[in-house]
PDB file of C-alpha atoms in Angstrom:
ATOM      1  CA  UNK A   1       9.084  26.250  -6.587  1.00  0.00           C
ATOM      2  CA  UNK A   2       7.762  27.471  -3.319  1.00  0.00           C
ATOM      3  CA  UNK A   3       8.743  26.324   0.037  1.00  0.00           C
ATOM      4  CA  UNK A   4       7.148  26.724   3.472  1.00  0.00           C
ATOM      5  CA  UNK A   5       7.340  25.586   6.424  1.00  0.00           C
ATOM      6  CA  UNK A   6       3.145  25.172   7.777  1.00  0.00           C
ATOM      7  CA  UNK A   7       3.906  24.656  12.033  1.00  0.00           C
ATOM      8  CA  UNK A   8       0.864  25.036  14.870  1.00  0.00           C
ATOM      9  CA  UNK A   9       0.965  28.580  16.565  1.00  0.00           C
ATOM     10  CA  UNK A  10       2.212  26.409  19.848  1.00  0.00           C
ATOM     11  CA  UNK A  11       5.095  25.233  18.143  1.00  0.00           C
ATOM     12  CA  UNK A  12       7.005  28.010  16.072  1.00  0.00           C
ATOM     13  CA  UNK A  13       9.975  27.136  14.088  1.00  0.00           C
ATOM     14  CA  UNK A  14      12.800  28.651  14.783  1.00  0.00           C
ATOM     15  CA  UNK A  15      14.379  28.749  11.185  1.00  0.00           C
ATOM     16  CA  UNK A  16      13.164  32.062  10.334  1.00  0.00           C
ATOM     17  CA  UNK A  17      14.826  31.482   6.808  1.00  0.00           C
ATOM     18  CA  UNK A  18      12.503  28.607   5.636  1.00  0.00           C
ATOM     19  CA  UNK A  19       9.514  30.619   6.234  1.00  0.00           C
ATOM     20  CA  UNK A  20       7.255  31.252   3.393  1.00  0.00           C
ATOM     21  CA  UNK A  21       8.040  35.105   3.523  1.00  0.00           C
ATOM     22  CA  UNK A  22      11.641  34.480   3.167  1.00  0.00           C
ATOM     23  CA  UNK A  23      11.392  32.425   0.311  1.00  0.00           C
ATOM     24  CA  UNK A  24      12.034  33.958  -3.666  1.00  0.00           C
ATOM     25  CA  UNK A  25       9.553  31.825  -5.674  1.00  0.00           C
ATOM     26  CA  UNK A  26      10.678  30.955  -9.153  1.00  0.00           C
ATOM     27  CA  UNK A  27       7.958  30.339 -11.516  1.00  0.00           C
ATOM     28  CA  UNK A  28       8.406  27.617 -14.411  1.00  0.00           C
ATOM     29  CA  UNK A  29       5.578  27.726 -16.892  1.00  0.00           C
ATOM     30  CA  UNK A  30       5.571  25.671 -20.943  1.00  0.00           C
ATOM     31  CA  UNK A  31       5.751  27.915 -23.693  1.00  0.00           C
ATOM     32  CA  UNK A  32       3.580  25.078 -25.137  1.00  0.00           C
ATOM     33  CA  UNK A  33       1.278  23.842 -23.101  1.00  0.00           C
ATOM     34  CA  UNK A  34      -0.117  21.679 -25.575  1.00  0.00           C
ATOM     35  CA  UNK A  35       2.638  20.354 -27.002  1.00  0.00           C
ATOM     36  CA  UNK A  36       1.760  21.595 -30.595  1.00  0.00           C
ATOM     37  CA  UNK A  37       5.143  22.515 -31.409  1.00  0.00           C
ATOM     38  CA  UNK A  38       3.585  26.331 -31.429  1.00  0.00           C
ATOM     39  CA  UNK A  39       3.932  28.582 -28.918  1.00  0.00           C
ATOM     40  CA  UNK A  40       1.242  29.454 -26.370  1.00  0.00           C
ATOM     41  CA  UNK A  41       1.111  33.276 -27.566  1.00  0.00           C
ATOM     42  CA  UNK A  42       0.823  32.777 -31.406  1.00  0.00           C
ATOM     43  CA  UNK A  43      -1.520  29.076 -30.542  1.00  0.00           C
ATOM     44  CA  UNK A  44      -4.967  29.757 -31.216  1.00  0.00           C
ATOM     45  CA  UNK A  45      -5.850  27.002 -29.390  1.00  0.00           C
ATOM     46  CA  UNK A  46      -3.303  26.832 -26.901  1.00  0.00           C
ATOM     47  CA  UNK A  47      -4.809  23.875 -24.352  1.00  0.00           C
ATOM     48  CA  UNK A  48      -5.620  21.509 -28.034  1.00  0.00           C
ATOM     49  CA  UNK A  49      -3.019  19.673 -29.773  1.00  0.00           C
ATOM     50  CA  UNK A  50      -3.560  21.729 -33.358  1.00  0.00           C
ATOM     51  CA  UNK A  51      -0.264  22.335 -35.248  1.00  0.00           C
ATOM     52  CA  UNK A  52      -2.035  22.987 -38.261  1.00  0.00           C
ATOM     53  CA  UNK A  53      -3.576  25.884 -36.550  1.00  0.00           C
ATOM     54  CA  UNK A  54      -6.823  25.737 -38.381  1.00  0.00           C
ATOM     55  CA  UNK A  55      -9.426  28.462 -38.282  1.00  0.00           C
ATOM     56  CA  UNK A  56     -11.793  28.055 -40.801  1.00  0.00           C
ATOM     57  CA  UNK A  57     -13.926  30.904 -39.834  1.00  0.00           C
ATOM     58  CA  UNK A  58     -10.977  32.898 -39.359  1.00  0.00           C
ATOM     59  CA  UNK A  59     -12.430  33.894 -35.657  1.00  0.00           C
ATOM     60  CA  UNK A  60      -9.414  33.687 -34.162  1.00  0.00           C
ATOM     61  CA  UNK A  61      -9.812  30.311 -32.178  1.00  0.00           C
ATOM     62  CA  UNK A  62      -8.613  27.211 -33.979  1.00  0.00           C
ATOM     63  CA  UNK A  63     -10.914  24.648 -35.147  1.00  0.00           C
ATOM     64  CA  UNK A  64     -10.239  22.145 -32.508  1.00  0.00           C
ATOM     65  CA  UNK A  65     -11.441  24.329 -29.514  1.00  0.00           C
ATOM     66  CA  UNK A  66     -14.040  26.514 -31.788  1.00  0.00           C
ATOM     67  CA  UNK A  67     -17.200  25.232 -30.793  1.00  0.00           C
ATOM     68  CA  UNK A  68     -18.731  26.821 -34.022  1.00  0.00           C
ATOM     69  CA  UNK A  69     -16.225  26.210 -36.835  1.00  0.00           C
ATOM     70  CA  UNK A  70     -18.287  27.454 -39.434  1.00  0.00           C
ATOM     71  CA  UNK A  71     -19.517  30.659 -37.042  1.00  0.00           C
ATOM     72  CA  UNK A  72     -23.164  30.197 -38.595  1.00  0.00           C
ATOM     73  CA  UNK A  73     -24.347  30.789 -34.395  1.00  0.00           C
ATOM     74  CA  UNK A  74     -25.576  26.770 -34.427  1.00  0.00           C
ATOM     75  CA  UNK A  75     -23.225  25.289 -31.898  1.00  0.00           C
ATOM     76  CA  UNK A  76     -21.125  22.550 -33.265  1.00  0.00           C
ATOM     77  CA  UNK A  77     -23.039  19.813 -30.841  1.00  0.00           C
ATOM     78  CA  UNK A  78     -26.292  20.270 -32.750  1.00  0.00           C
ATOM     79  CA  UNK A  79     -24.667  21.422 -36.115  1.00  0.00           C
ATOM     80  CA  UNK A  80     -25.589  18.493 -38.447  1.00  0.00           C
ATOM     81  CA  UNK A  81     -23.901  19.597 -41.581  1.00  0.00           C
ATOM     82  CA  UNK A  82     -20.289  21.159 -40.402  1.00  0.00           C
ATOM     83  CA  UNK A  83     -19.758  20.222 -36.927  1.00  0.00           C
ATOM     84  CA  UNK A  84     -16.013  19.540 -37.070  1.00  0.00           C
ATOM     85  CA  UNK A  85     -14.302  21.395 -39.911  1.00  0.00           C
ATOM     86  CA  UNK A  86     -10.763  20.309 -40.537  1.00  0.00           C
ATOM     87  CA  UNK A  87     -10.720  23.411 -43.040  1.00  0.00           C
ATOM     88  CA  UNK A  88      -8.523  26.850 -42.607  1.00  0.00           C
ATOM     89  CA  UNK A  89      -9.124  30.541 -43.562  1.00  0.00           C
ATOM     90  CA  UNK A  90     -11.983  29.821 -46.096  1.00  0.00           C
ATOM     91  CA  UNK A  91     -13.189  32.411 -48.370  1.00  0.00           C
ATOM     92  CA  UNK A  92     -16.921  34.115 -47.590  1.00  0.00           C
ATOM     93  CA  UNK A  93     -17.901  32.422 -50.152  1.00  0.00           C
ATOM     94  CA  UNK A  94     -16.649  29.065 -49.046  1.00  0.00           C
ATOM     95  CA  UNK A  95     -18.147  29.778 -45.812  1.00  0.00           C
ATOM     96  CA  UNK A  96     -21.256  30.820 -46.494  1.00  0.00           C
ATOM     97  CA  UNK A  97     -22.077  27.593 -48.351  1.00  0.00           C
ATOM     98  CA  UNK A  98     -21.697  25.827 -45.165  1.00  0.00           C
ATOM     99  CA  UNK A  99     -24.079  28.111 -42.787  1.00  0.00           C
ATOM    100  CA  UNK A 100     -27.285  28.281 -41.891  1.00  0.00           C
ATOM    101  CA  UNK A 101     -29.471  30.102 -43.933  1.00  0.00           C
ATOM    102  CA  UNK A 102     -29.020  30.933 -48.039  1.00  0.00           C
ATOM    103  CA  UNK A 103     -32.876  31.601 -48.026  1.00  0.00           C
ATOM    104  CA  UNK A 104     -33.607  33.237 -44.446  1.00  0.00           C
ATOM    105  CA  UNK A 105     -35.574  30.465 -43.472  1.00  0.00           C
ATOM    106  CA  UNK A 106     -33.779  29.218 -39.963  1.00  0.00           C
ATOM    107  CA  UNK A 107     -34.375  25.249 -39.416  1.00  0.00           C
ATOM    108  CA  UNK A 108     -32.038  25.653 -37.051  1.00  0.00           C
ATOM    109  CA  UNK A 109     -30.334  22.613 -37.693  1.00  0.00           C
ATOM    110  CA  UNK A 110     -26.728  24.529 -39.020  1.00  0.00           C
ATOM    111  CA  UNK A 111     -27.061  23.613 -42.759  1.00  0.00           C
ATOM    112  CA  UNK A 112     -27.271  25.557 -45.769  1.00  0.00           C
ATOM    113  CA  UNK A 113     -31.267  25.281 -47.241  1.00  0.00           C
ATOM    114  CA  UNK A 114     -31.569  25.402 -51.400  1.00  0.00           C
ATOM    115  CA  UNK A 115     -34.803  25.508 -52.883  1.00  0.00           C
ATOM    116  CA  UNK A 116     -35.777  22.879 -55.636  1.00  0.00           C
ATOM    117  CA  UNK A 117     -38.536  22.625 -58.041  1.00  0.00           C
ATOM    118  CA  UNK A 118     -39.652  20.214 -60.883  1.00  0.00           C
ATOM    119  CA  UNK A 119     -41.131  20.200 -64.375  1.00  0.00           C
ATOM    120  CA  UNK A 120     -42.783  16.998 -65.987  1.00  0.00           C
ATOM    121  CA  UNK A 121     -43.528  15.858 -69.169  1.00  0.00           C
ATOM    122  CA  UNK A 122     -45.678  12.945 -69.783  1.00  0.00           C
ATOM    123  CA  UNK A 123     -48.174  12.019 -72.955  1.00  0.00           C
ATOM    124  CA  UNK A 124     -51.649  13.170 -71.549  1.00  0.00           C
ATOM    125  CA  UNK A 125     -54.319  12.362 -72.988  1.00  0.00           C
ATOM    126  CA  UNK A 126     -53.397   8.405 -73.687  1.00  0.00           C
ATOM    127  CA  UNK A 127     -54.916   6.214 -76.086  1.00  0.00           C
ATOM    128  CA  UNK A 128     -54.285   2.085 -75.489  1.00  0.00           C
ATOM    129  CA  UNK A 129     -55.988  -1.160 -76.428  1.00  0.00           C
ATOM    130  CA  UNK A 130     -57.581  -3.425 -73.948  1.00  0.00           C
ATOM    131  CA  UNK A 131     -55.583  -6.135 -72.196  1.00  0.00           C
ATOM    132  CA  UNK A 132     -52.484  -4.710 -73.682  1.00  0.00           C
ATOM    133  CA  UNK A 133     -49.039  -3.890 -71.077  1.00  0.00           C
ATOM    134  CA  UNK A 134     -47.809  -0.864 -72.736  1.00  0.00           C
ATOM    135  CA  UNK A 135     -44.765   1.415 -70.997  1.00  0.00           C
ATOM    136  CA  UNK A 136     -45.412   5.033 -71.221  1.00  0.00           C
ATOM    137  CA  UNK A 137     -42.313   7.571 -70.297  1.00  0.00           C
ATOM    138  CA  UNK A 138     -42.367  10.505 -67.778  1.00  0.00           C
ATOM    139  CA  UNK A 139     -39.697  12.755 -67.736  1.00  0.00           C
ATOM    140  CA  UNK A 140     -38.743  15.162 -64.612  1.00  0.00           C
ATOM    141  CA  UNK A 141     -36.239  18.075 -65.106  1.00  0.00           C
ATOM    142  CA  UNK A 142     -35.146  18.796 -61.235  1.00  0.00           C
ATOM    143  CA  UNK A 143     -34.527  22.830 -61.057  1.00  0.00           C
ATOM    144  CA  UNK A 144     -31.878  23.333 -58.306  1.00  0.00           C
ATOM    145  CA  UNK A 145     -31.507  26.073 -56.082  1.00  0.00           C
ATOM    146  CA  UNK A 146     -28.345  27.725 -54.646  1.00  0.00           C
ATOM    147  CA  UNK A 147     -26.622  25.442 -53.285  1.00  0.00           C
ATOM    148  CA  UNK A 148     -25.099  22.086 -55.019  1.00  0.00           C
ATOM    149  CA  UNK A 149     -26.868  19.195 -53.824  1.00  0.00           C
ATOM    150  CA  UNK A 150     -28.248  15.718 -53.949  1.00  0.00           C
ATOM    151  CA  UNK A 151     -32.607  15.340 -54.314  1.00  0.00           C
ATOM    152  CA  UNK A 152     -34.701  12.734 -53.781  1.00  0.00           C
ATOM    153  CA  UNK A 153     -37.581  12.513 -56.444  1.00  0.00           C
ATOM    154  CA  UNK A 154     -40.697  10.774 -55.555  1.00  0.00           C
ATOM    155  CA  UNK A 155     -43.061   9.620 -58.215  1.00  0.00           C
ATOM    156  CA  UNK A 156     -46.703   8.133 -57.314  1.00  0.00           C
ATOM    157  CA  UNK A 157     -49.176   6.943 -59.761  1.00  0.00           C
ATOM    158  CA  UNK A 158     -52.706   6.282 -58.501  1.00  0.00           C
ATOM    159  CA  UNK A 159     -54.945   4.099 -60.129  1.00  0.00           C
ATOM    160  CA  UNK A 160     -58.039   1.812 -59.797  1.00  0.00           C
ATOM    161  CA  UNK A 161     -57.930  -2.295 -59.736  1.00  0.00           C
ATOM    162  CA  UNK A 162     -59.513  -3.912 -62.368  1.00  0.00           C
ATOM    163  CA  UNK A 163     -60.321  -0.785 -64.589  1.00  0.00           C
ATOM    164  CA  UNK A 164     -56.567   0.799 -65.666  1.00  0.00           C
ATOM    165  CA  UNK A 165     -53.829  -0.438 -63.508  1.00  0.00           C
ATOM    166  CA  UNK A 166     -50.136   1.602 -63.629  1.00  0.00           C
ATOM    167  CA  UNK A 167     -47.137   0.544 -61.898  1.00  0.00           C
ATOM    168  CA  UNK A 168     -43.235   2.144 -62.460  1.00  0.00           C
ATOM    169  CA  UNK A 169     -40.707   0.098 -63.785  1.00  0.00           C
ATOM    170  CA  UNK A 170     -38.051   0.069 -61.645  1.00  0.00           C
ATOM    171  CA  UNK A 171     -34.375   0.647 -62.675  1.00  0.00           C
ATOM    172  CA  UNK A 172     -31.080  -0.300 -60.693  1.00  0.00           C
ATOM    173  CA  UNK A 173     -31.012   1.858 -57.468  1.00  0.00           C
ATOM    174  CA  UNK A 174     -34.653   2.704 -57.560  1.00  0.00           C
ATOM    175  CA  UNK A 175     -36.496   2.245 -54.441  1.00  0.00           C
ATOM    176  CA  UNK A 176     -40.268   0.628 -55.162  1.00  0.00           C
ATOM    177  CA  UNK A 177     -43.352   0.066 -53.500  1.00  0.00           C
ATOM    178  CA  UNK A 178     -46.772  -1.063 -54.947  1.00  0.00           C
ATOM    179  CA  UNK A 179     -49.799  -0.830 -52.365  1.00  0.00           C
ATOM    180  CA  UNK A 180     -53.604  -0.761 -52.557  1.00  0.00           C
ATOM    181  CA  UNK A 181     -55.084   1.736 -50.205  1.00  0.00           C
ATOM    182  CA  UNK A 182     -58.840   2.837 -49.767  1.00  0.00           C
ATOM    183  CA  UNK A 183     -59.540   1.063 -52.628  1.00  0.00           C
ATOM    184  CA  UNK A 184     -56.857   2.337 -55.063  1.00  0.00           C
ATOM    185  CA  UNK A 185     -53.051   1.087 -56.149  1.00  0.00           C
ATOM    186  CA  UNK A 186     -50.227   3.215 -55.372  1.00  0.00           C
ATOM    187  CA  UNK A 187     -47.134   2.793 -57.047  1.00  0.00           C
ATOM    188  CA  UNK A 188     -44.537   4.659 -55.822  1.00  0.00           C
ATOM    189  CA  UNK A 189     -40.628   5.386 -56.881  1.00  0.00           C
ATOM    190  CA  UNK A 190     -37.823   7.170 -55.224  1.00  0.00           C
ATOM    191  CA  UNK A 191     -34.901   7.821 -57.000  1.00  0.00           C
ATOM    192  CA  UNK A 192     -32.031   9.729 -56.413  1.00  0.00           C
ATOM    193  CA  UNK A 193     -30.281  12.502 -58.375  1.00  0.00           C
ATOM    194  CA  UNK A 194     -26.566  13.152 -57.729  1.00  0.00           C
ATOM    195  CA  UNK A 195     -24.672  16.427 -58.108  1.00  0.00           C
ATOM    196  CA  UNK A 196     -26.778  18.753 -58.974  1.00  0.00           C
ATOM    197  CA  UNK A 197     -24.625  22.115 -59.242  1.00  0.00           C
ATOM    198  CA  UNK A 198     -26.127  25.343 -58.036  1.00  0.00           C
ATOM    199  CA  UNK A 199     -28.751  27.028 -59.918  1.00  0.00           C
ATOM    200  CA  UNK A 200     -28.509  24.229 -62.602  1.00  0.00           C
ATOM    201  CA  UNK A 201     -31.223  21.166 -63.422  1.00  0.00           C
ATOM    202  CA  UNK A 202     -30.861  17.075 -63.931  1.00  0.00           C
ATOM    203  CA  UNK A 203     -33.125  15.193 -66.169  1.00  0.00           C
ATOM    204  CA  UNK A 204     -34.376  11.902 -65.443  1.00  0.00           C
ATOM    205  CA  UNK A 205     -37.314   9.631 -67.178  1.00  0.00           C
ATOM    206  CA  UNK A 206     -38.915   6.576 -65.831  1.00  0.00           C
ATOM    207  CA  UNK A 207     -41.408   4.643 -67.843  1.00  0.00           C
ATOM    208  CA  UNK A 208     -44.638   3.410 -66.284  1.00  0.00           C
ATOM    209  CA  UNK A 209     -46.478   0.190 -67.349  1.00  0.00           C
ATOM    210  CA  UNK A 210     -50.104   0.823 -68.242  1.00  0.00           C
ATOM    211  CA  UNK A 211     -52.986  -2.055 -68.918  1.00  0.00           C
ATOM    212  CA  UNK A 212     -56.919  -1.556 -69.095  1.00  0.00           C
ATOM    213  CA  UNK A 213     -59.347  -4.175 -68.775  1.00  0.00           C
ATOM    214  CA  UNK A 214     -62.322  -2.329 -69.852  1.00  0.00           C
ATOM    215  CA  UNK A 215     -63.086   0.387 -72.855  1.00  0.00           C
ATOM    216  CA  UNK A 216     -64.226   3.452 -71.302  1.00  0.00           C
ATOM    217  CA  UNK A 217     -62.502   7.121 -70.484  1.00  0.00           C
ATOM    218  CA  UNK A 218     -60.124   6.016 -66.884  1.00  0.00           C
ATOM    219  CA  UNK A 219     -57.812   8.020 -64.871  1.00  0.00           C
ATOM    220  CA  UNK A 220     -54.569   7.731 -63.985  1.00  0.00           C
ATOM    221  CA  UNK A 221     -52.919   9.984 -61.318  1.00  0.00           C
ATOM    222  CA  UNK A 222     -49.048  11.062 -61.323  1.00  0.00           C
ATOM    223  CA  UNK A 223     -47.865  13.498 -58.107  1.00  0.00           C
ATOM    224  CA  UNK A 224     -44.348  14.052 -58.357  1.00  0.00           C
ATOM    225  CA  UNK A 225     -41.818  15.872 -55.672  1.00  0.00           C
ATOM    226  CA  UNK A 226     -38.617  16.475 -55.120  1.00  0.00           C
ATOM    227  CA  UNK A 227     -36.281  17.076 -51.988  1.00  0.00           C
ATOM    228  CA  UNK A 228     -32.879  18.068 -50.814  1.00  0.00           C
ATOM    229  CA  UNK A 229     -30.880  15.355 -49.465  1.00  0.00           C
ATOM    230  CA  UNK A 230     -28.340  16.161 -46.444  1.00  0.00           C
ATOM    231  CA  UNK A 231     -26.553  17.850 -45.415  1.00  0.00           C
ATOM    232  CA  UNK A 232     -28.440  20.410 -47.213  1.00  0.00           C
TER     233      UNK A 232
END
């Protein structure tokens, strides 16, 4: 502690031995300022409770008061994949799964980017009776990237009323709509494929429903895409 005595110039104290340049300050400072249990010179985040000490970027400043864990140079605040990692000392492989970006296109938005493709396979050309229903199966193999991830596939079938109508039969989970726009009926499904390892492929099939009024040649139009799901 420090004492001194503070007097006007018009009144001087007389106790010469209280005066601040008399005094022989003592200094008493934590070895753990946080309160970690570690001590401030081995803490790597010395002002954050962090016991565990982890540094999953292995930068040298703890998780806790890192403000880019996975050191991918998006800041943590506008890192939507990692923004608080509770992990320590990950590999460079571990690490660069988590930063932004495998395929050197910056988004900017701090999470790894995989590309995805599809094939289809669908019976083309069809042959079917007038004023029959009859279900006709697509199937979509979903090509993944590098990076493990979830994808949306989309599936649209355009068609005209009254001539040949199509509409997806929806399973459990799938997401439908049926429209008529401009003149022509959209049927759309979105389903989602889970898992998909790196550099590996899903298969999925979905049957359409297919009835003609008339006998004549008709089209029927199938667009299919597929998309990462976050946080990739």
């Amino acid at each position: 502690q420090i004492i001194a005595n503070i007097m006007p110039d018009a009144i001087p104290d007389p106790d010469h031995n209280n005066n601040q340049c008399q005094n022989h300050p003592t200094m008493h400072a934590p070895i753990d300022w946080d309160g970690d249990t570690v001590p401030d010179p081995e803490d790597n985040c010395y002002e954050d409770d962090n016991p565990g000490q982890e540094d999953a970027d292995s930068d040298g400043d703890g998780n806790v008061c890192d403000d880019d864990d996975d050191d991918d140079t998006v800041p943590d605040t506008t890192d939507q994949c990692t923004p608080e990692l509770t992990d320590d000392a990950l590999s460079p492989a571990e690490l660069a799964l988590l930063q932004e970006d495998l395929d050197f296109v910056d988004d900017d938005d701090g999470c790894p980017d995989t590309d995805m493709g599809v094939t289809v396979k669908k019976d083309d050309p069809i042959e079917i009776d007038v004023s029959e229903t009859v279900p006709f199966p697509v199937e979509v193999t979903v090509q993944n990237g590098n990076v493990a991830a979830d994808a949306m596939v989309i599936l649209l079938l355009k068609s005209v009323p009254d001539e040949c109508e199509a509409y997806w039969v929806c399973e459990d989970g799938d997401d439908c709509v049926n429209d008529v726009i401009a003149g022509e009926i959209y049927s759309q499904l979105e389903l989602v494929v889970s898992d998909i390892a790196a550099d590996d492929s899903a298969v999925v099939t979905r049957d359409y429903e297919l009835h003609c009024y008339e006998k004549c040649d008709h089209q029927v139009f199938l667009e299919v895409g597929v998309a990462p799901l976050p946080p990739v």
